[in-house]
Amino acid sequence: AGHELTRRGALLVVEGLDRAGKSSQCEKLGDYLSQQGHTVKYIRFPDRTTPIGKLIDSYLRGSTNQEDHSIHLLFSANRWEIAKSIQEDISNGITIIVDRYSYSGAVYSAAKANPTLSLEWAWQPEIGLPRPDLCLFLSISAEEAAKRGGYGAERYENETMQTRVRELFRSLFNRQEDVAIINAGKSLKEVSKDIQVAVSKCVERLNVIGPLRVLG
Ligand code: ADP
Ligand code: 2DT
Ligand code: MG
């Protein structure tokens, strides 16, 4: 007697270009949801702490080279190795905020313009992973992003890649459901308000959405 059903957590993803404000907004969203009484966990991809993540880290820092398809599959494997723990946390009532996910995975690889690495090809290994209840796409212009500082030293942090990534994010999100496009060019506070509105709507609908789904 007296045992109540645990309400499942929500799987919330924050996506966008470098310097769109993803990490800052993940932190603000975590604080907001905690204040609302949710148990919240923050994770990020790539998760550079695992053995696969260490290979990815040295690739991103330019210490090693990897064939385009091969590194793509490692990024995906880095999500698959954590997929089960995501499912478990969600069913135990924990809301997970994810800093980059499959969308970055598909788009950054496809932006390399390798003739055998299309967006469609790049999406395939993501099929079956936990599906976000909501993906918040922080949309920012090249001009606004540039105001937030120059490019870092990592691979992909250059104008050619960023321009292609911006275009590919747009075409990917045209085809995805459960995406909220957030204007990330506003102030930190305004952006976080817009995110809170979108997330609250999603969290209220969780009982309608039902159990955690998988990416198709
Ligand atoms: P990302 O994780 O998307 O790369 P960050 O959250 O690390 O972005 O933010 C990149 C930089 O831009 C940081 O210096 C951060 O303080 C700043 N920043 C983030 N959001 C805003 C905003 N809305 N307006 C102005 N500066 C911002
Ligand atoms: P940050 O750690 O600064 O977010 O940069 N990337 C990310 C991919 O190419 N594939 C992926 O699957 C993921 C999750 C985006 C990480 C860099 O790695 C890229 C920028
Ligand atoms: Mg970040």
PDB file of C-alpha atoms and ligand atoms in Angstrom:
ATOM      1  CA  ALA A   1       0.000   0.000   0.000  1.00  0.00           C
ATOM      2  CA  GLY A   2       0.975   3.619  -0.434  1.00  0.00           C
ATOM      3  CA  HIS A   3       3.486   3.120  -3.210  1.00  0.00           C
ATOM      4  CA  GLU A   4       3.012   5.672  -5.929  1.00  0.00           C
ATOM      5  CA  LEU A   5       4.175   5.374  -9.512  1.00  0.00           C
ATOM      6  CA  THR A   6       7.373   7.269 -10.215  1.00  0.00           C
ATOM      7  CA  ARG A   7       6.748   9.848 -12.910  1.00  0.00           C
ATOM      8  CA  ARG A   8       9.370   9.412 -15.609  1.00  0.00           C
ATOM      9  CA  GLY A   9      11.930  12.113 -16.282  1.00  0.00           C
ATOM     10  CA  ALA A  10      12.130  14.088 -19.511  1.00  0.00           C
ATOM     11  CA  LEU A  11      14.928  13.785 -22.064  1.00  0.00           C
ATOM     12  CA  LEU A  12      15.811  17.318 -23.131  1.00  0.00           C
ATOM     13  CA  VAL A  13      18.487  18.078 -25.715  1.00  0.00           C
ATOM     14  CA  VAL A  14      20.151  21.423 -26.381  1.00  0.00           C
ATOM     15  CA  GLU A  15      21.683  21.775 -29.842  1.00  0.00           C
ATOM     16  CA  GLY A  16      23.323  24.460 -31.893  1.00  0.00           C
ATOM     17  CA  LEU A  17      26.521  25.838 -33.338  1.00  0.00           C
ATOM     18  CA  ASP A  18      29.631  26.602 -31.352  1.00  0.00           C
ATOM     19  CA  ARG A  19      29.044  29.633 -29.068  1.00  0.00           C
ATOM     20  CA  ALA A  20      25.251  29.527 -29.524  1.00  0.00           C
ATOM     21  CA  GLY A  21      25.071  29.412 -25.714  1.00  0.00           C
ATOM     22  CA  LYS A  22      24.308  25.695 -25.242  1.00  0.00           C
ATOM     23  CA  SER A  23      26.404  25.093 -22.142  1.00  0.00           C
ATOM     24  CA  SER A  24      25.276  28.346 -20.458  1.00  0.00           C
ATOM     25  CA  GLN A  25      21.625  27.546 -21.156  1.00  0.00           C
ATOM     26  CA  CYS A  26      21.937  23.920 -19.998  1.00  0.00           C
ATOM     27  CA  GLU A  27      23.116  25.246 -16.641  1.00  0.00           C
ATOM     28  CA  LYS A  28      20.286  27.789 -16.389  1.00  0.00           C
ATOM     29  CA  LEU A  29      17.711  25.178 -17.380  1.00  0.00           C
ATOM     30  CA  GLY A  30      19.070  22.773 -14.784  1.00  0.00           C
ATOM     31  CA  ASP A  31      18.721  25.424 -12.057  1.00  0.00           C
ATOM     32  CA  TYR A  32      15.191  26.249 -13.193  1.00  0.00           C
ATOM     33  CA  LEU A  33      13.993  22.638 -13.252  1.00  0.00           C
ATOM     34  CA  SER A  34      15.626  21.887  -9.888  1.00  0.00           C
ATOM     35  CA  GLN A  35      13.776  24.839  -8.368  1.00  0.00           C
ATOM     36  CA  GLN A  36      10.574  23.348  -9.791  1.00  0.00           C
ATOM     37  CA  GLY A  37      11.299  20.174  -7.825  1.00  0.00           C
ATOM     38  CA  HIS A  38      12.682  17.995 -10.611  1.00  0.00           C
ATOM     39  CA  THR A  39      15.688  15.765 -10.154  1.00  0.00           C
ATOM     40  CA  VAL A  40      18.033  16.833 -12.937  1.00  0.00           C
ATOM     41  CA  LYS A  41      21.170  15.403 -14.479  1.00  0.00           C
ATOM     42  CA  TYR A  42      23.402  17.147 -17.029  1.00  0.00           C
ATOM     43  CA  ILE A  43      25.296  15.138 -19.626  1.00  0.00           C
ATOM     44  CA  ARG A  44      27.170  16.151 -22.756  1.00  0.00           C
ATOM     45  CA  PHE A  45      28.294  14.554 -25.984  1.00  0.00           C
ATOM     46  CA  PRO A  46      30.931  13.743 -26.830  1.00  0.00           C
ATOM     47  CA  ASP A  47      31.485  12.255 -23.371  1.00  0.00           C
ATOM     48  CA  ARG A  48      35.264  12.528 -23.436  1.00  0.00           C
ATOM     49  CA  THR A  49      35.761  10.471 -20.252  1.00  0.00           C
ATOM     50  CA  THR A  50      35.145   6.975 -21.681  1.00  0.00           C
ATOM     51  CA  PRO A  51      37.758   5.001 -23.696  1.00  0.00           C
ATOM     52  CA  ILE A  52      35.875   5.874 -26.926  1.00  0.00           C
ATOM     53  CA  GLY A  53      35.545   9.464 -25.700  1.00  0.00           C
ATOM     54  CA  LYS A  54      39.313   9.689 -25.270  1.00  0.00           C
ATOM     55  CA  LEU A  55      39.806   8.710 -28.929  1.00  0.00           C
ATOM     56  CA  ILE A  56      37.291  11.411 -29.904  1.00  0.00           C
ATOM     57  CA  ASP A  57      39.001  13.985 -27.692  1.00  0.00           C
ATOM     58  CA  SER A  58      42.410  13.439 -29.263  1.00  0.00           C
ATOM     59  CA  TYR A  59      40.805  13.627 -32.723  1.00  0.00           C
ATOM     60  CA  LEU A  60      39.050  16.916 -31.905  1.00  0.00           C
ATOM     61  CA  ARG A  61      42.223  18.403 -30.452  1.00  0.00           C
ATOM     62  CA  GLY A  62      44.080  17.435 -33.618  1.00  0.00           C
ATOM     63  CA  SER A  63      46.521  15.031 -31.942  1.00  0.00           C
ATOM     64  CA  THR A  64      45.251  12.133 -34.064  1.00  0.00           C
ATOM     65  CA  ASN A  65      43.592  11.701 -37.451  1.00  0.00           C
ATOM     66  CA  GLN A  66      40.707   9.358 -38.193  1.00  0.00           C
ATOM     67  CA  GLU A  67      38.927   8.356 -41.379  1.00  0.00           C
ATOM     68  CA  ASP A  68      35.633  10.345 -41.697  1.00  0.00           C
ATOM     69  CA  HIS A  69      33.215   7.382 -41.488  1.00  0.00           C
ATOM     70  CA  SER A  70      35.233   5.753 -38.750  1.00  0.00           C
ATOM     71  CA  ILE A  71      35.211   8.793 -36.435  1.00  0.00           C
ATOM     72  CA  HIS A  72      31.530   9.284 -37.210  1.00  0.00           C
ATOM     73  CA  LEU A  73      30.752   5.799 -35.924  1.00  0.00           C
ATOM     74  CA  LEU A  74      32.846   6.426 -32.808  1.00  0.00           C
ATOM     75  CA  PHE A  75      30.785   9.541 -31.986  1.00  0.00           C
ATOM     76  CA  SER A  76      27.659   7.382 -32.380  1.00  0.00           C
ATOM     77  CA  ALA A  77      29.152   4.542 -30.310  1.00  0.00           C
ATOM     78  CA  ASN A  78      29.859   7.128 -27.601  1.00  0.00           C
ATOM     79  CA  ARG A  79      26.083   7.695 -27.389  1.00  0.00           C
ATOM     80  CA  TRP A  80      25.216   3.992 -27.576  1.00  0.00           C
ATOM     81  CA  GLU A  81      27.529   3.206 -24.657  1.00  0.00           C
ATOM     82  CA  ILE A  82      25.501   5.589 -22.454  1.00  0.00           C
ATOM     83  CA  ALA A  83      22.036   4.840 -23.929  1.00  0.00           C
ATOM     84  CA  LYS A  84      21.071   2.266 -21.313  1.00  0.00           C
ATOM     85  CA  SER A  85      21.932   4.512 -18.377  1.00  0.00           C
ATOM     86  CA  ILE A  86      19.864   7.299 -19.972  1.00  0.00           C
ATOM     87  CA  GLN A  87      16.854   4.972 -20.204  1.00  0.00           C
ATOM     88  CA  GLU A  88      17.297   3.849 -16.604  1.00  0.00           C
ATOM     89  CA  ASP A  89      17.619   7.395 -15.253  1.00  0.00           C
ATOM     90  CA  ILE A  90      14.547   8.541 -17.171  1.00  0.00           C
ATOM     91  CA  SER A  91      12.434   5.661 -15.824  1.00  0.00           C
ATOM     92  CA  ASN A  92      13.692   6.448 -12.315  1.00  0.00           C
ATOM     93  CA  GLY A  93      12.222   9.939 -12.616  1.00  0.00           C
ATOM     94  CA  ILE A  94      15.422  11.834 -13.470  1.00  0.00           C
ATOM     95  CA  THR A  95      15.199  14.572 -16.087  1.00  0.00           C
ATOM     96  CA  ILE A  96      18.288  14.635 -18.288  1.00  0.00           C
ATOM     97  CA  ILE A  97      19.612  17.748 -19.999  1.00  0.00           C
ATOM     98  CA  VAL A  98      21.873  16.775 -22.893  1.00  0.00           C
ATOM     99  CA  ASP A  99      24.433  19.218 -24.340  1.00  0.00           C
ATOM    100  CA  ARG A 100      24.651  18.106 -28.043  1.00  0.00           C
ATOM    101  CA  TYR A 101      23.278  14.780 -29.303  1.00  0.00           C
ATOM    102  CA  SER A 102      22.628  12.851 -32.532  1.00  0.00           C
ATOM    103  CA  TYR A 103      21.816  16.061 -34.431  1.00  0.00           C
ATOM    104  CA  SER A 104      25.369  17.389 -34.011  1.00  0.00           C
ATOM    105  CA  GLY A 105      26.537  13.888 -34.805  1.00  0.00           C
ATOM    106  CA  ALA A 106      24.853  13.781 -38.207  1.00  0.00           C
ATOM    107  CA  VAL A 107      25.426  17.394 -39.156  1.00  0.00           C
ATOM    108  CA  TYR A 108      29.145  17.821 -38.349  1.00  0.00           C
ATOM    109  CA  SER A 109      30.058  14.622 -40.212  1.00  0.00           C
ATOM    110  CA  ALA A 110      27.891  15.483 -43.234  1.00  0.00           C
ATOM    111  CA  ALA A 111      29.452  18.973 -43.305  1.00  0.00           C
ATOM    112  CA  LYS A 112      32.751  17.404 -44.361  1.00  0.00           C
ATOM    113  CA  ALA A 113      31.327  17.055 -47.879  1.00  0.00           C
ATOM    114  CA  ASN A 114      32.719  13.543 -48.194  1.00  0.00           C
ATOM    115  CA  PRO A 115      30.860  12.062 -51.224  1.00  0.00           C
ATOM    116  CA  THR A 116      29.938   8.840 -49.387  1.00  0.00           C
ATOM    117  CA  LEU A 117      28.971  10.566 -46.127  1.00  0.00           C
ATOM    118  CA  SER A 118      25.557  12.137 -46.692  1.00  0.00           C
ATOM    119  CA  LEU A 119      23.239  13.418 -43.953  1.00  0.00           C
ATOM    120  CA  GLU A 120      21.062  10.331 -44.566  1.00  0.00           C
ATOM    121  CA  TRP A 121      24.034   7.975 -44.132  1.00  0.00           C
ATOM    122  CA  ALA A 122      25.156   9.829 -41.038  1.00  0.00           C
ATOM    123  CA  TRP A 123      21.733   9.521 -39.396  1.00  0.00           C
ATOM    124  CA  GLN A 124      21.478   5.709 -39.686  1.00  0.00           C
ATOM    125  CA  PRO A 125      23.542   4.691 -36.612  1.00  0.00           C
ATOM    126  CA  GLU A 126      21.420   7.036 -34.456  1.00  0.00           C
ATOM    127  CA  ILE A 127      18.248   5.019 -35.151  1.00  0.00           C
ATOM    128  CA  GLY A 128      17.135   3.252 -31.985  1.00  0.00           C
ATOM    129  CA  LEU A 129      18.833   5.593 -29.509  1.00  0.00           C
ATOM    130  CA  PRO A 130      16.675   7.247 -26.817  1.00  0.00           C
ATOM    131  CA  ARG A 131      14.557   9.877 -28.530  1.00  0.00           C
ATOM    132  CA  PRO A 132      14.519  13.336 -26.951  1.00  0.00           C
ATOM    133  CA  ASP A 133      11.128  14.529 -25.728  1.00  0.00           C
ATOM    134  CA  LEU A 134      12.248  17.962 -26.836  1.00  0.00           C
ATOM    135  CA  CYS A 135      15.213  19.277 -28.794  1.00  0.00           C
ATOM    136  CA  LEU A 136      15.940  22.965 -28.246  1.00  0.00           C
ATOM    137  CA  PHE A 137      17.827  24.310 -31.254  1.00  0.00           C
ATOM    138  CA  LEU A 138      19.674  27.492 -30.310  1.00  0.00           C
ATOM    139  CA  SER A 139      19.714  29.372 -33.571  1.00  0.00           C
ATOM    140  CA  ILE A 140      22.316  32.098 -34.004  1.00  0.00           C
ATOM    141  CA  SER A 141      23.637  34.025 -37.000  1.00  0.00           C
ATOM    142  CA  ALA A 142      27.306  33.902 -37.963  1.00  0.00           C
ATOM    143  CA  GLU A 143      27.574  37.603 -37.083  1.00  0.00           C
ATOM    144  CA  GLU A 144      26.139  37.188 -33.561  1.00  0.00           C
ATOM    145  CA  ALA A 145      28.306  34.113 -32.914  1.00  0.00           C
ATOM    146  CA  ALA A 146      31.408  36.014 -34.025  1.00  0.00           C
ATOM    147  CA  LYS A 147      30.703  38.710 -31.403  1.00  0.00           C
ATOM    148  CA  ARG A 148      30.996  36.010 -28.724  1.00  0.00           C
ATOM    149  CA  GLY A 149      34.669  35.431 -29.431  1.00  0.00           C
ATOM    150  CA  GLY A 150      36.947  33.988 -32.064  1.00  0.00           C
ATOM    151  CA  TYR A 151      37.296  30.384 -33.101  1.00  0.00           C
ATOM    152  CA  GLY A 152      38.973  27.979 -30.709  1.00  0.00           C
ATOM    153  CA  ALA A 153      41.787  25.630 -31.600  1.00  0.00           C
ATOM    154  CA  GLU A 154      39.706  22.459 -32.097  1.00  0.00           C
ATOM    155  CA  ARG A 155      38.903  20.769 -35.369  1.00  0.00           C
ATOM    156  CA  TYR A 156      35.649  22.108 -36.973  1.00  0.00           C
ATOM    157  CA  GLU A 157      36.126  25.576 -35.416  1.00  0.00           C
ATOM    158  CA  ASN A 158      36.500  27.414 -38.716  1.00  0.00           C
ATOM    159  CA  GLU A 159      34.216  29.421 -40.962  1.00  0.00           C
ATOM    160  CA  THR A 160      33.846  26.844 -43.770  1.00  0.00           C
ATOM    161  CA  MET A 161      32.669  24.117 -41.375  1.00  0.00           C
ATOM    162  CA  GLN A 162      30.444  26.417 -39.313  1.00  0.00           C
ATOM    163  CA  THR A 163      28.660  27.727 -42.427  1.00  0.00           C
ATOM    164  CA  ARG A 164      27.949  24.191 -43.688  1.00  0.00           C
ATOM    165  CA  VAL A 165      26.905  23.044 -40.229  1.00  0.00           C
ATOM    166  CA  ARG A 166      24.418  25.937 -39.983  1.00  0.00           C
ATOM    167  CA  GLU A 167      22.805  24.960 -43.322  1.00  0.00           C
ATOM    168  CA  LEU A 168      22.666  21.260 -42.454  1.00  0.00           C
ATOM    169  CA  PHE A 169      21.115  21.893 -39.022  1.00  0.00           C
ATOM    170  CA  ARG A 170      18.335  23.785 -40.831  1.00  0.00           C
ATOM    171  CA  SER A 171      17.618  20.983 -43.296  1.00  0.00           C
ATOM    172  CA  LEU A 172      17.759  18.340 -40.550  1.00  0.00           C
ATOM    173  CA  PHE A 173      15.377  20.226 -38.258  1.00  0.00           C
ATOM    174  CA  ASN A 174      12.908  20.718 -41.114  1.00  0.00           C
ATOM    175  CA  ARG A 175      12.346  16.973 -40.965  1.00  0.00           C
ATOM    176  CA  GLN A 176      12.349  16.448 -37.189  1.00  0.00           C
ATOM    177  CA  GLU A 177       9.420  16.601 -34.814  1.00  0.00           C
ATOM    178  CA  ASP A 178       9.655  17.793 -31.225  1.00  0.00           C
ATOM    179  CA  VAL A 179      12.081  20.595 -32.054  1.00  0.00           C
ATOM    180  CA  ALA A 180      11.791  24.103 -30.621  1.00  0.00           C
ATOM    181  CA  ILE A 181      13.791  26.664 -32.562  1.00  0.00           C
ATOM    182  CA  ILE A 182      15.019  29.271 -30.097  1.00  0.00           C
ATOM    183  CA  ASN A 183      16.427  32.629 -31.175  1.00  0.00           C
ATOM    184  CA  ALA A 184      19.780  32.485 -29.381  1.00  0.00           C
ATOM    185  CA  GLY A 185      20.815  35.976 -30.469  1.00  0.00           C
ATOM    186  CA  LYS A 186      18.962  37.563 -27.534  1.00  0.00           C
ATOM    187  CA  SER A 187      20.306  38.139 -24.025  1.00  0.00           C
ATOM    188  CA  LEU A 188      21.116  35.173 -21.753  1.00  0.00           C
ATOM    189  CA  LYS A 189      18.039  35.918 -19.668  1.00  0.00           C
ATOM    190  CA  GLU A 190      15.652  36.283 -22.622  1.00  0.00           C
ATOM    191  CA  VAL A 191      16.896  33.053 -24.195  1.00  0.00           C
ATOM    192  CA  SER A 192      16.507  31.181 -20.912  1.00  0.00           C
ATOM    193  CA  LYS A 193      12.909  32.460 -20.573  1.00  0.00           C
ATOM    194  CA  ASP A 194      12.066  31.197 -24.082  1.00  0.00           C
ATOM    195  CA  ILE A 195      13.621  27.836 -23.224  1.00  0.00           C
ATOM    196  CA  GLN A 196      11.645  27.614 -19.971  1.00  0.00           C
ATOM    197  CA  VAL A 197       8.364  28.175 -21.834  1.00  0.00           C
ATOM    198  CA  ALA A 198       9.128  25.440 -24.382  1.00  0.00           C
ATOM    199  CA  VAL A 199      10.330  22.999 -21.711  1.00  0.00           C
ATOM    200  CA  SER A 200       7.341  23.598 -19.423  1.00  0.00           C
ATOM    201  CA  LYS A 201       4.957  22.773 -22.276  1.00  0.00           C
ATOM    202  CA  CYS A 202       6.876  19.562 -22.964  1.00  0.00           C
ATOM    203  CA  VAL A 203       7.034  18.495 -19.307  1.00  0.00           C
ATOM    204  CA  GLU A 204       3.274  19.066 -18.909  1.00  0.00           C
ATOM    205  CA  ARG A 205       2.680  16.782 -21.910  1.00  0.00           C
ATOM    206  CA  LEU A 206       4.855  13.891 -20.678  1.00  0.00           C
ATOM    207  CA  ASN A 207       1.864  11.783 -19.602  1.00  0.00           C
ATOM    208  CA  VAL A 208       0.418  12.273 -23.106  1.00  0.00           C
ATOM    209  CA  ILE A 209       3.714  11.406 -24.793  1.00  0.00           C
ATOM    210  CA  GLY A 210       3.909   8.209 -22.736  1.00  0.00           C
ATOM    211  CA  PRO A 211       7.075   6.161 -22.276  1.00  0.00           C
ATOM    212  CA  LEU A 212      10.457   7.242 -23.618  1.00  0.00           C
ATOM    213  CA  ARG A 213      10.599   6.582 -27.370  1.00  0.00           C
ATOM    214  CA  VAL A 214      13.505   5.812 -29.706  1.00  0.00           C
ATOM    215  CA  LEU A 215      14.899   7.754 -32.643  1.00  0.00           C
ATOM    216  CA  GLY A 216      13.645   6.634 -36.035  1.00  0.00           C
TER     217      GLY A 216
HETATM  218  P1  ADP B   1      28.290  26.823 -26.483  1.00  0.00           P
HETATM  219  O1  ADP B   1      28.245  25.826 -25.363  1.00  0.00           O
HETATM  220  O2  ADP B   1      27.086  26.761 -27.377  1.00  0.00           O
HETATM  221  O3  ADP B   1      29.544  26.783 -27.282  1.00  0.00           O
HETATM  222  P2  ADP B   1      28.559  28.808 -24.359  1.00  0.00           P
HETATM  223  O4  ADP B   1      27.403  28.644 -23.441  1.00  0.00           O
HETATM  224  O5  ADP B   1      29.865  28.219 -23.920  1.00  0.00           O
HETATM  225  O6  ADP B   1      28.203  28.293 -25.826  1.00  0.00           O
HETATM  226  O7  ADP B   1      28.717  30.355 -24.641  1.00  0.00           O
HETATM  227  C1  ADP B   1      29.768  30.850 -25.482  1.00  0.00           C
HETATM  228  C2  ADP B   1      30.152  32.269 -25.027  1.00  0.00           C
HETATM  229  O8  ADP B   1      29.091  33.163 -25.298  1.00  0.00           O
HETATM  230  C3  ADP B   1      30.423  32.367 -23.531  1.00  0.00           C
HETATM  231  O9  ADP B   1      31.437  33.320 -23.331  1.00  0.00           O
HETATM  232  C4  ADP B   1      29.098  32.851 -22.972  1.00  0.00           C
HETATM  233  O10 ADP B   1      29.261  33.572 -21.781  1.00  0.00           O
HETATM  234  C5  ADP B   1      28.593  33.749 -24.096  1.00  0.00           C
HETATM  235  N1  ADP B   1      27.123  33.768 -24.215  1.00  0.00           N
HETATM  236  C6  ADP B   1      26.281  32.718 -24.099  1.00  0.00           C
HETATM  237  N2  ADP B   1      25.001  33.089 -24.292  1.00  0.00           N
HETATM  238  C7  ADP B   1      25.025  34.415 -24.553  1.00  0.00           C
HETATM  239  C8  ADP B   1      24.009  35.401 -24.849  1.00  0.00           C
HETATM  240  N3  ADP B   1      22.709  35.082 -24.933  1.00  0.00           N
HETATM  241  N4  ADP B   1      24.405  36.665 -25.068  1.00  0.00           N
HETATM  242  C9  ADP B   1      25.705  36.998 -25.005  1.00  0.00           C
HETATM  243  N5  ADP B   1      26.714  36.142 -24.725  1.00  0.00           N
HETATM  244  C10 ADP B   1      26.389  34.853 -24.508  1.00  0.00           C
HETATM  245  P1  2DT B   2      32.042  20.676 -27.681  1.00  0.00           P
HETATM  246  O1  2DT B   2      32.574  19.612 -26.732  1.00  0.00           O
HETATM  247  O2  2DT B   2      32.697  22.018 -27.508  1.00  0.00           O
HETATM  248  O3  2DT B   2      30.551  20.766 -27.692  1.00  0.00           O
HETATM  249  O4  2DT B   2      32.543  20.276 -29.143  1.00  0.00           O
HETATM  250  N1  2DT B   2      30.552  16.652 -32.659  1.00  0.00           N
HETATM  251  C1  2DT B   2      29.805  16.446 -31.548  1.00  0.00           C
HETATM  252  C2  2DT B   2      30.563  15.734 -33.710  1.00  0.00           C
HETATM  253  O5  2DT B   2      31.260  15.925 -34.706  1.00  0.00           O
HETATM  254  N2  2DT B   2      29.801  14.608 -33.614  1.00  0.00           N
HETATM  255  C3  2DT B   2      29.025  14.352 -32.513  1.00  0.00           C
HETATM  256  O6  2DT B   2      28.347  13.320 -32.454  1.00  0.00           O
HETATM  257  C4  2DT B   2      29.027  15.316 -31.431  1.00  0.00           C
HETATM  258  C5  2DT B   2      28.188  15.070 -30.224  1.00  0.00           C
HETATM  259  C6  2DT B   2      30.725  19.147 -32.541  1.00  0.00           C
HETATM  260  C7  2DT B   2      32.411  19.036 -29.663  1.00  0.00           C
HETATM  261  C8  2DT B   2      32.668  19.045 -31.160  1.00  0.00           C
HETATM  262  O7  2DT B   2      32.361  17.744 -31.669  1.00  0.00           O
HETATM  263  C9  2DT B   2      31.414  17.834 -32.736  1.00  0.00           C
HETATM  264  C10 2DT B   2      31.798  20.027 -31.903  1.00  0.00           C
HETATM  265 MG    MG B   3      29.576  24.218 -24.890  1.00  0.00          MG
END
